[in-house]
Amino acid sequence: MDYETIQVSKEGMIGTITLNRPQAMNALSNKLVTELISALADFEKDEGVRCLVITGSEKAFSAGADIKEMAGMTAVQMTMTGHFFPLWDKVGRYPKPIVGALSGFVLGGGLELAMSFDVLVASETAQFGQPEIDIGVMPGGGGTQRLTRAVGKYKAMEMILTGERIGAEEAKTLGLVSRVVPKESYLEEAKKVANEIASKSPVAVRHAKMAINKAFEMGLGGGIDFERELFYLLFASEDKNEGMNAFMEKRKPAFKGK
Ligand code: CAA
C-alpha cells in the first residue's frame, strides 16, 4: 500500500514503519495517524512478521501532535472525534513486539507514542520531552501515566510542568530507554534487537509482553497469578516442545509460532 506520511517495508520477519513528514519534524497529523493505524493493522495480520521497528528521521522521531491542525479544535471536536485515541488504543494493545528506533526530537505525542512501544533504542542525539505545557495544554496520549511509571513522580513532574527536555544518556539512566548508541547505528541496532526477538517463539513473546504490561495495570498478586496462567498455557504450544527438545539435542530451535 502507498502511504503519504509514512514508509513501510519488510525485511525477513521484521516490519519497519518510518514516520515521514520531514517538513514538520514528523509531527503526528491526522493523516499520519490514520496511515500508522493502517500499517499497524496490516503487520498485525501478516503472519510472516514477528516484530516491528518504528522509527523517524535522524533529526526527529516526532515533535508530537500537529499543533497547526490542533490549533483550531474545540473541546467538543476533540471529544467527539476522540482525537488520537484510536492510535493510542491500537499501539497500546498491540500483540506483536515493537522496537522504537529513536533519534533527534522525541517530544509530546512523539514521546507518548514511543512510550507505548516495548523496547526503546536511542541515538546519542535523541532528546525527550513533554513540552505541551509551553503551548497551554498537557500530555493527552498517556504521557502523565507512562512517563511517571518510567521515571518516577518527581522527574515526571519536572519534565511535564516545566517542559524541559532530557538527553539520551539521562533518559537511559532514568530507565526511559533501554539502549543508547552512536547516531550512525541506532536504526541498525534496533533492527538487531528486533531480529533477536523475532528468532524466539512468537507465542512465548506475545504472552511475555502481555504479562509485563499487566505489571502497570494490576497489583503484584494479581499480576503474578496472570503470569502463572500464561506460563502454564505455553505448555500447550508446539514451540515449547521445540524449544526444550532443541536444548536437550544441543541444536538451535526453529520456532513456528504454534
Ligand atoms: N506540529 C506542527 N508543526 C511542527 C511541530 C508540531 N508539533 N513541530 C515542528 N513543526 C514544524 C514547525 O512549525 C516548522 O514548520 P515551518 O517550517 O513551516 O515553520 C518545522 O516543523 C520545523 O520546526 P522548527 O523551525 O520549529 O525547528 P527547530 O529546530 O527550531 O525546533 C522543535 C524544533 C524543538 C521540535 C520545535 O519545532 C518545537 O518545539 N515543536 C513543537 C513541539 C511540541 O510542542 N510538541 C507537543 C505537541 S502537543 C502534543 O503532542 C499533544 C499530545 O500529547 C497528544
PDB file of N, CA, C and O in Angstrom, residues 1 5 12 19-20 38 58-59 67 74 93 100 104 107 116 118 123-124 154 161 178 182 190 209-210 231 242 246 249:
ATOM      1  N   MET A   1       0.839  -1.213   0.000  1.00  0.00           N
ATOM      2  CA  MET A   1       0.000   0.000   0.000  1.00  0.00           C
ATOM      3  C   MET A   1       0.875   1.263   0.000  1.00  0.00           C
ATOM      4  O   MET A   1       1.907   1.290   0.656  1.00  0.00           O
ATOM      5  N   THR A   5       2.560   9.752   4.385  1.00  0.00           N
ATOM      6  CA  THR A   5       3.256  10.319   5.543  1.00  0.00           C
ATOM      7  C   THR A   5       4.098   9.302   6.305  1.00  0.00           C
ATOM      8  O   THR A   5       4.722   9.648   7.316  1.00  0.00           O
ATOM      9  N   GLY A  12      12.785  -9.865   5.998  1.00  0.00           N
ATOM     10  CA  GLY A  12      12.670 -11.110   6.758  1.00  0.00           C
ATOM     11  C   GLY A  12      11.433 -11.055   7.643  1.00  0.00           C
ATOM     12  O   GLY A  12      10.327 -10.789   7.163  1.00  0.00           O
ATOM     13  N   LEU A  19       8.218   7.105  10.097  1.00  0.00           N
ATOM     14  CA  LEU A  19       7.407   8.328  10.037  1.00  0.00           C
ATOM     15  C   LEU A  19       8.103   9.264   9.056  1.00  0.00           C
ATOM     16  O   LEU A  19       9.328   9.449   9.108  1.00  0.00           O
ATOM     17  N   ASN A  20       7.324   9.865   8.158  1.00  0.00           N
ATOM     18  CA  ASN A  20       7.966  10.591   7.061  1.00  0.00           C
ATOM     19  C   ASN A  20       7.245  11.900   6.723  1.00  0.00           C
ATOM     20  O   ASN A  20       6.629  12.023   5.675  1.00  0.00           O
ATOM     21  N   SER A  38      -3.301   2.015   9.978  1.00  0.00           N
ATOM     22  CA  SER A  38      -3.499   1.070   8.891  1.00  0.00           C
ATOM     23  C   SER A  38      -2.273   0.155   8.727  1.00  0.00           C
ATOM     24  O   SER A  38      -2.408  -1.071   8.572  1.00  0.00           O
ATOM     25  N   GLU A  58      16.737  10.995  11.401  1.00  0.00           N
ATOM     26  CA  GLU A  58      17.824  11.263  12.352  1.00  0.00           C
ATOM     27  C   GLU A  58      17.537  12.549  13.138  1.00  0.00           C
ATOM     28  O   GLU A  58      17.842  12.659  14.307  1.00  0.00           O
ATOM     29  N   LYS A  59      16.880  13.508  12.482  1.00  0.00           N
ATOM     30  CA  LYS A  59      16.600  14.810  13.106  1.00  0.00           C
ATOM     31  C   LYS A  59      15.433  14.738  14.097  1.00  0.00           C
ATOM     32  O   LYS A  59      15.408  15.429  15.111  1.00  0.00           O
ATOM     33  N   ILE A  67       0.517  20.703  15.828  1.00  0.00           N
ATOM     34  CA  ILE A  67      -0.081  21.861  16.513  1.00  0.00           C
ATOM     35  C   ILE A  67      -0.910  22.692  15.540  1.00  0.00           C
ATOM     36  O   ILE A  67      -1.955  23.242  15.908  1.00  0.00           O
ATOM     37  N   THR A  74     -11.968  22.596  18.931  1.00  0.00           N
ATOM     38  CA  THR A  74     -12.670  22.921  20.176  1.00  0.00           C
ATOM     39  C   THR A  74     -12.694  21.673  21.061  1.00  0.00           C
ATOM     40  O   THR A  74     -12.437  20.559  20.594  1.00  0.00           O
ATOM     41  N   ARG A  93      -2.367  -1.756  22.766  1.00  0.00           N
ATOM     42  CA  ARG A  93      -2.785  -3.157  22.892  1.00  0.00           C
ATOM     43  C   ARG A  93      -2.188  -4.026  21.801  1.00  0.00           C
ATOM     44  O   ARG A  93      -2.696  -5.110  21.523  1.00  0.00           O
ATOM     45  N   GLY A 100      11.316   0.663  19.215  1.00  0.00           N
ATOM     46  CA  GLY A 100      11.401   2.047  18.749  1.00  0.00           C
ATOM     47  C   GLY A 100      12.862   2.377  18.455  1.00  0.00           C
ATOM     48  O   GLY A 100      13.742   2.077  19.270  1.00  0.00           O
ATOM     49  N   GLY A 104      17.020  12.304  17.490  1.00  0.00           N
ATOM     50  CA  GLY A 104      16.574  13.702  17.433  1.00  0.00           C
ATOM     51  C   GLY A 104      15.427  13.980  18.400  1.00  0.00           C
ATOM     52  O   GLY A 104      15.387  13.454  19.521  1.00  0.00           O
ATOM     53  N   LEU A 107       9.252  14.238  21.198  1.00  0.00           N
ATOM     54  CA  LEU A 107       8.546  15.212  22.036  1.00  0.00           C
ATOM     55  C   LEU A 107       7.033  15.000  22.044  1.00  0.00           C
ATOM     56  O   LEU A 107       6.448  14.563  21.045  1.00  0.00           O
ATOM     57  N   SER A 116       4.716   3.778  24.284  1.00  0.00           N
ATOM     58  CA  SER A 116       3.813   2.626  24.191  1.00  0.00           C
ATOM     59  C   SER A 116       4.449   1.477  23.399  1.00  0.00           C
ATOM     60  O   SER A 116       3.834   0.438  23.221  1.00  0.00           O
ATOM     61  N   ASP A 118       7.793  -1.344  23.044  1.00  0.00           N
ATOM     62  CA  ASP A 118       8.243  -2.321  24.039  1.00  0.00           C
ATOM     63  C   ASP A 118       9.726  -2.245  24.378  1.00  0.00           C
ATOM     64  O   ASP A 118      10.121  -2.495  25.503  1.00  0.00           O
ATOM     65  N   SER A 123      19.399   6.996  19.695  1.00  0.00           N
ATOM     66  CA  SER A 123      20.662   7.566  19.242  1.00  0.00           C
ATOM     67  C   SER A 123      21.156   8.503  20.347  1.00  0.00           C
ATOM     68  O   SER A 123      20.359   9.070  21.098  1.00  0.00           O
ATOM     69  N   GLU A 124      22.459   8.695  20.411  1.00  0.00           N
ATOM     70  CA  GLU A 124      23.024   9.594  21.430  1.00  0.00           C
ATOM     71  C   GLU A 124      22.505  11.032  21.267  1.00  0.00           C
ATOM     72  O   GLU A 124      22.602  11.840  22.177  1.00  0.00           O
ATOM     73  N   TYR A 154       8.814  12.476  40.597  1.00  0.00           N
ATOM     74  CA  TYR A 154       9.447  13.795  40.683  1.00  0.00           C
ATOM     75  C   TYR A 154      10.046  14.244  39.356  1.00  0.00           C
ATOM     76  O   TYR A 154       9.915  15.403  38.959  1.00  0.00           O
ATOM     77  N   LEU A 161       5.795  19.649  33.985  1.00  0.00           N
ATOM     78  CA  LEU A 161       5.414  21.001  34.439  1.00  0.00           C
ATOM     79  C   LEU A 161       6.332  22.095  33.911  1.00  0.00           C
ATOM     80  O   LEU A 161       5.924  23.252  33.803  1.00  0.00           O
ATOM     81  N   SER A 178      16.134   1.744  26.692  1.00  0.00           N
ATOM     82  CA  SER A 178      16.954   0.611  27.113  1.00  0.00           C
ATOM     83  C   SER A 178      18.385   0.661  26.583  1.00  0.00           C
ATOM     84  O   SER A 178      19.283   0.124  27.217  1.00  0.00           O
ATOM     85  N   PRO A 182      25.662   5.214  19.121  1.00  0.00           N
ATOM     86  CA  PRO A 182      26.026   6.344  18.254  1.00  0.00           C
ATOM     87  C   PRO A 182      24.969   6.605  17.183  1.00  0.00           C
ATOM     88  O   PRO A 182      24.253   5.680  16.775  1.00  0.00           O
ATOM     89  N   ALA A 190      18.447  -1.167  16.489  1.00  0.00           N
ATOM     90  CA  ALA A 190      17.036  -1.512  16.753  1.00  0.00           C
ATOM     91  C   ALA A 190      16.637  -2.744  15.934  1.00  0.00           C
ATOM     92  O   ALA A 190      15.945  -3.639  16.438  1.00  0.00           O
ATOM     93  N   LYS A 209       5.052 -10.400  26.664  1.00  0.00           N
ATOM     94  CA  LYS A 209       4.744  -8.959  26.518  1.00  0.00           C
ATOM     95  C   LYS A 209       3.463  -8.623  27.285  1.00  0.00           C
ATOM     96  O   LYS A 209       3.406  -7.627  28.007  1.00  0.00           O
ATOM     97  N   MET A 210       2.447  -9.472  27.100  1.00  0.00           N
ATOM     98  CA  MET A 210       1.165  -9.230  27.779  1.00  0.00           C
ATOM     99  C   MET A 210       1.344  -9.201  29.299  1.00  0.00           C
ATOM    100  O   MET A 210       0.799  -8.351  29.991  1.00  0.00           O
ATOM    101  N   PHE A 231       2.038 -18.780  31.718  1.00  0.00           N
ATOM    102  CA  PHE A 231       3.171 -19.723  31.714  1.00  0.00           C
ATOM    103  C   PHE A 231       2.657 -21.149  31.495  1.00  0.00           C
ATOM    104  O   PHE A 231       3.167 -21.891  30.660  1.00  0.00           O
ATOM    105  N   GLU A 242       9.454 -27.702  20.934  1.00  0.00           N
ATOM    106  CA  GLU A 242      10.604 -27.456  20.060  1.00  0.00           C
ATOM    107  C   GLU A 242      11.762 -26.827  20.858  1.00  0.00           C
ATOM    108  O   GLU A 242      12.905 -27.258  20.747  1.00  0.00           O
ATOM    109  N   ALA A 246      15.136 -28.853  21.499  1.00  0.00           N
ATOM    110  CA  ALA A 246      16.352 -28.309  20.880  1.00  0.00           C
ATOM    111  C   ALA A 246      17.448 -28.140  21.930  1.00  0.00           C
ATOM    112  O   ALA A 246      18.618 -28.424  21.671  1.00  0.00           O
ATOM    113  N   GLU A 249      18.819 -31.546  22.634  1.00  0.00           N
ATOM    114  CA  GLU A 249      19.540 -32.100  21.464  1.00  0.00           C
ATOM    115  C   GLU A 249      20.703 -31.210  21.047  1.00  0.00           C
ATOM    116  O   GLU A 249      21.340 -31.443  20.015  1.00  0.00           O
TER     117      GLU A 249
END
